[in-house]
Coordinates of C-alpha atoms in Angstrom, one line a residue:
Chain A
G152 CA 0.2 0.0 -0.2
Q153 CA 0.9 4.0 -0.7
Q154 CA 3.4 4.6 2.5
L155 CA 4.2 8.1 3.9
N156 CA 7.8 8.6 5.5
Q157 CA 8.2 10.7 7.7
S158 CA 10.9 12.5 9.5
P159 CA 12.5 13.5 11.6
Q160 CA 11.2 11.0 14.0
S161 CA 11.7 12.6 17.3
M162 CA 13.3 16.2 17.8
F163 CA 14.6 17.5 21.4
I164 CA 14.3 21.8 20.9
Q165 CA 14.2 24.3 23.1
E166 CA 11.2 26.6 24.1
G167 CA 10.9 29.2 21.3
E168 CA 12.8 27.7 18.7
D169 CA 11.4 27.1 15.8
V170 CA 10.4 23.0 14.4
S171 CA 10.3 21.8 11.2
M172 CA 9.7 18.1 9.5
N173 CA 8.6 16.7 6.8
C174 CA 6.8 13.8 5.0
T175 CA 7.1 12.1 1.8
S176 CA 5.6 9.3 -0.4
S177 CA 7.0 7.1 -3.4
S178 CA 2.6 8.0 -4.6
I179 CA 0.7 11.2 -5.7
F180 CA -1.4 12.5 -2.6
N181 CA -4.2 15.0 -3.9
T182 CA -4.8 15.7 -0.2
W183 CA -2.1 16.2 3.0
L184 CA -3.6 16.3 6.3
W185 CA -1.4 17.3 9.8
Y186 CA -2.9 15.6 12.5
K187 CA -1.0 16.1 16.4
Q188 CA -1.7 13.5 18.9
D189 CA -1.6 14.2 23.1
P190 CA -0.8 11.1 25.3
G191 CA -3.8 8.6 25.6
E192 CA -6.0 11.0 23.2
G193 CA -7.2 11.1 19.9
P194 CA -5.3 13.2 16.7
V195 CA -6.6 15.9 16.2
L196 CA -7.0 17.7 13.2
L197 CA -4.6 20.9 12.3
I198 CA -4.4 21.4 8.2
A199 CA -5.5 20.6 5.4
L200 CA -3.6 20.5 2.4
Y201 CA -5.8 20.2 -1.3
K202 CA -3.8 21.8 -4.1
A203 CA 0.3 21.5 -5.3
G204 CA 1.9 24.2 -3.8
E205 CA -0.1 25.2 -1.1
L206 CA 0.4 27.3 2.0
T207 CA -1.6 26.8 4.6
S208 CA -0.7 28.7 8.2
N209 CA -2.8 27.9 11.5
G210 CA -1.5 30.2 13.8
R211 CA 2.4 29.3 14.5
L212 CA 1.5 26.4 11.9
T213 CA 2.2 26.8 8.8
A214 CA 2.2 23.6 6.0
Q215 CA 2.8 23.0 2.6
F216 CA 1.7 20.8 -0.1
G217 CA 4.5 19.8 -2.1
I218 CA 4.7 20.9 -6.0
T219 CA 5.6 17.4 -6.9
R220 CA 2.6 16.0 -5.2
K221 CA 4.8 13.5 -2.9
D222 CA 5.7 15.1 -0.4
S223 CA 4.6 18.1 2.4
F224 CA 6.3 20.2 5.0
L225 CA 5.1 21.4 8.5
N226 CA 6.2 24.1 10.3
I227 CA 6.1 25.7 13.5
S228 CA 7.4 28.8 15.1
A229 CA 8.5 29.9 18.1
S230 CA 7.8 27.0 20.1
I231 CA 5.7 26.3 23.7
P232 CA 5.2 24.1 25.9
S233 CA 1.9 22.7 24.7
D234 CA 3.9 21.7 20.9
V235 CA 4.5 18.3 22.9
G236 CA 3.3 15.7 21.2
I237 CA 3.1 13.3 17.9
Y238 CA 2.9 15.4 14.7
F239 CA 1.7 12.9 12.3
C240 CA 1.1 13.5 7.9
A241 CA -2.1 11.8 6.4
G242 CA -3.1 11.4 3.2
P243 CA -5.9 9.4 1.7
V244 CA -5.6 5.4 -0.1
K245 CA -8.5 3.3 -1.7
Y246 CA -8.1 0.8 0.8
S247 CA -8.2 -3.3 0.2
G248 CA -11.9 -3.2 2.0
G249 CA -13.5 -1.0 -0.7
G250 CA -14.7 1.6 1.0
A251 CA -14.3 4.9 1.1
D252 CA -10.7 6.4 1.1
G253 CA -9.4 6.4 4.8
L254 CA -6.3 7.8 5.6
T255 CA -2.2 6.4 5.7
F256 CA -0.8 7.8 8.5
G257 CA 3.6 8.5 9.1
K258 CA 5.3 7.1 11.6
G259 CA 4.7 10.1 13.5
T260 CA 7.5 13.1 14.5
H261 CA 7.4 13.5 18.5
L262 CA 8.0 17.0 19.3
I263 CA 10.3 17.0 23.1
I264 CA 10.8 20.6 24.4
Q265 CA 13.6 20.7 26.3
P266 CA 13.0 23.3 29.6
Chain B
G4 CA -14.8 20.2 11.5
A5 CA -17.1 17.6 14.2
V6 CA -16.8 16.3 16.9
V7 CA -16.8 12.8 17.7
S8 CA -17.0 11.1 21.0
Q9 CA -16.5 7.7 22.7
H10 CA -17.4 5.3 25.3
P11 CA -15.8 3.9 27.2
S12 CA -12.8 5.7 27.0
R13 CA -10.6 2.5 28.5
V14 CA -12.2 -1.1 29.7
I15 CA -10.4 -3.9 30.9
C16 CA -11.9 -7.7 29.9
K17 CA -10.5 -11.2 30.8
S18 CA -10.3 -13.1 27.9
G19 CA -12.9 -14.7 26.1
T20 CA -15.2 -12.1 26.5
S21 CA -16.9 -9.0 24.5
V22 CA -15.5 -5.8 24.6
K23 CA -17.8 -3.0 22.9
I24 CA -17.3 0.3 21.7
E25 CA -19.2 3.4 20.8
C26 CA -18.5 6.1 18.9
R27 CA -20.8 9.5 18.5
S28 CA -21.2 11.6 16.2
L29 CA -22.2 14.5 18.4
D30 CA -22.6 17.8 15.9
F31 CA -24.0 16.2 12.0
Q32 CA -25.3 12.9 11.1
A33 CA -21.6 10.9 10.0
T34 CA -23.2 8.4 6.6
T35 CA -19.0 7.3 6.7
M36 CA -17.2 6.5 10.1
F37 CA -13.8 4.2 10.8
W38 CA -12.3 2.3 12.8
Y39 CA -8.4 3.2 13.4
R40 CA -6.3 1.3 15.6
Q41 CA -3.0 2.2 17.2
F42 CA -0.7 -0.3 19.2
P43 CA 1.9 1.4 21.8
K44 CA 4.5 3.8 19.7
Q45 CA 2.9 2.7 16.4
S46 CA 0.9 4.9 14.1
L47 CA -2.7 4.8 13.2
M48 CA -3.8 1.7 10.8
L49 CA -7.5 1.5 9.7
M50 CA -9.2 -1.4 10.1
A51 CA -12.3 -1.1 8.8
T52 CA -15.1 1.6 7.0
S53 CA -19.0 1.7 9.4
N54 CA -21.4 3.0 6.7
E55 CA -24.5 3.6 7.7
G56 CA -26.9 1.1 6.4
S57 CA -24.8 -1.4 5.1
K58 CA -22.0 -3.5 6.0
A59 CA -18.9 -2.3 6.9
T60 CA -15.4 -2.9 4.8
Y61 CA -12.8 -4.4 6.5
E62 CA -9.2 -3.9 5.7
Q63 CA -7.0 -7.3 4.7
G64 CA -6.4 -9.2 7.5
V65 CA -8.9 -8.0 10.0
E66 CA -11.1 -10.6 10.5
K67 CA -15.1 -9.5 10.3
D68 CA -16.4 -11.7 12.5
K69 CA -13.7 -11.0 15.7
F70 CA -14.8 -7.1 14.9
L71 CA -18.3 -6.7 15.0
I72 CA -19.4 -3.3 13.8
N73 CA -22.7 -2.0 13.4
H74 CA -23.6 1.5 12.8
A75 CA -27.5 1.9 13.0
S76 CA -28.0 5.6 13.0
L77 CA -26.4 8.4 11.6
T78 CA -24.7 9.4 14.9
L79 CA -23.5 5.8 16.4
S80 CA -21.4 3.2 15.2
T81 CA -20.3 0.6 17.9
L82 CA -17.0 -1.8 17.0
T83 CA -17.8 -5.3 19.2
V84 CA -14.5 -7.5 20.1
T85 CA -15.6 -10.5 20.3
S86 CA -13.7 -13.4 22.4
A87 CA -11.0 -10.5 23.3
H88 CA -7.2 -11.9 23.9
P89 CA -4.8 -10.4 25.2
E90 CA -3.4 -9.4 21.4
D91 CA -6.2 -7.5 20.7
S92 CA -5.2 -5.2 23.7
S93 CA -5.0 -1.8 21.7
F94 CA -6.1 1.9 21.7
Y95 CA -9.4 2.3 18.8
I96 CA -9.7 5.2 18.1
C97 CA -13.0 6.1 15.9
S98 CA -13.0 8.6 12.8
V99 CA -16.2 10.5 11.3
K100 CA -15.6 11.2 7.6
G101 CA -15.8 15.6 7.8
P102 CA -19.5 16.8 6.3
L103 CA -18.2 18.8 3.2
V104 CA -16.9 16.6 0.4
T105 CA -13.1 16.2 1.5
Y106 CA -11.2 13.6 2.9
E107 CA -11.3 15.8 6.4
Q108 CA -11.2 13.2 9.4
Y109 CA -12.2 13.9 12.2
F110 CA -11.0 11.8 15.6
G111 CA -12.6 10.4 19.2
P112 CA -10.8 10.2 21.7
G113 CA -9.8 6.7 21.6
T114 CA -10.6 3.9 23.6
R115 CA -7.8 1.8 25.8
L116 CA -8.8 -1.8 26.0
T117 CA -6.8 -3.9 27.7
V118 CA -7.2 -7.8 28.0
T119 CA -5.8 -9.6 30.9

C-alpha cells in the first residue's frame, strides 16, 4: 500500500525554537493532512492541504503541499510547551476493503521541548 | 470540524469475553465512520469503514467475525471485539468523515482496551 515516510522520528528542541518536519511518499497524493496527538488522546486535525504548491497557516503552524504532490512539510514557529506531542502526516488511500477513502498515516514525529 | 465522542475511554476485560465500544458524532449526521487501531509507539492503522445502513468494509487482515461493526444510525457506530485475547489490547480510535466533500476526518478521544 501507499506508505508515508515521516522525518525526523523525534525532535528535542528548546522552547522558542522553530520546528520543521516533513513527509514523503513514493505515490502521488491529492490531499495532505497534518494531525497532532497528545498521549492517550485521538489525533486532532491541524491543517488540510488540497493543491500542489499550497501554503496554509494555522496560527504558528504552516504547512505546504509539495509541488511534486509526493511530499508535504509542517513548520511550527516559536515553539511553546503545549506543542509537545506526536505529529502525524496523513493522506487518503483506497484500502483493500474498497470502502470510502481511509487515511494512511506516517509513523509520526515526536516533539519534545527541553526546559 | 466535527465533534466525536467514544465510550468507554478505557476498559479492562478478561480473555474470552466481548467488549463493545461506542462512537458518536455529536454535531452532524455521519454516513461514514472509520475504526482505527493504534499499538503502543506506533501509528494508526485503518481496521474498517462503517457505513450507515449497510455492511462495514474491513481491511485485509482484520477478521470481520471478531470485530463486529454496527452503524445503526447516522450518529452512532459500535465496534464489538468478540472473544478478546491479550493481543487485541490496543488503543481503538474512531473517526468521522467530515461534512464537506473532502478527505478530512475527525477523531474521537480513543478507547484503551486491555485484555487480561
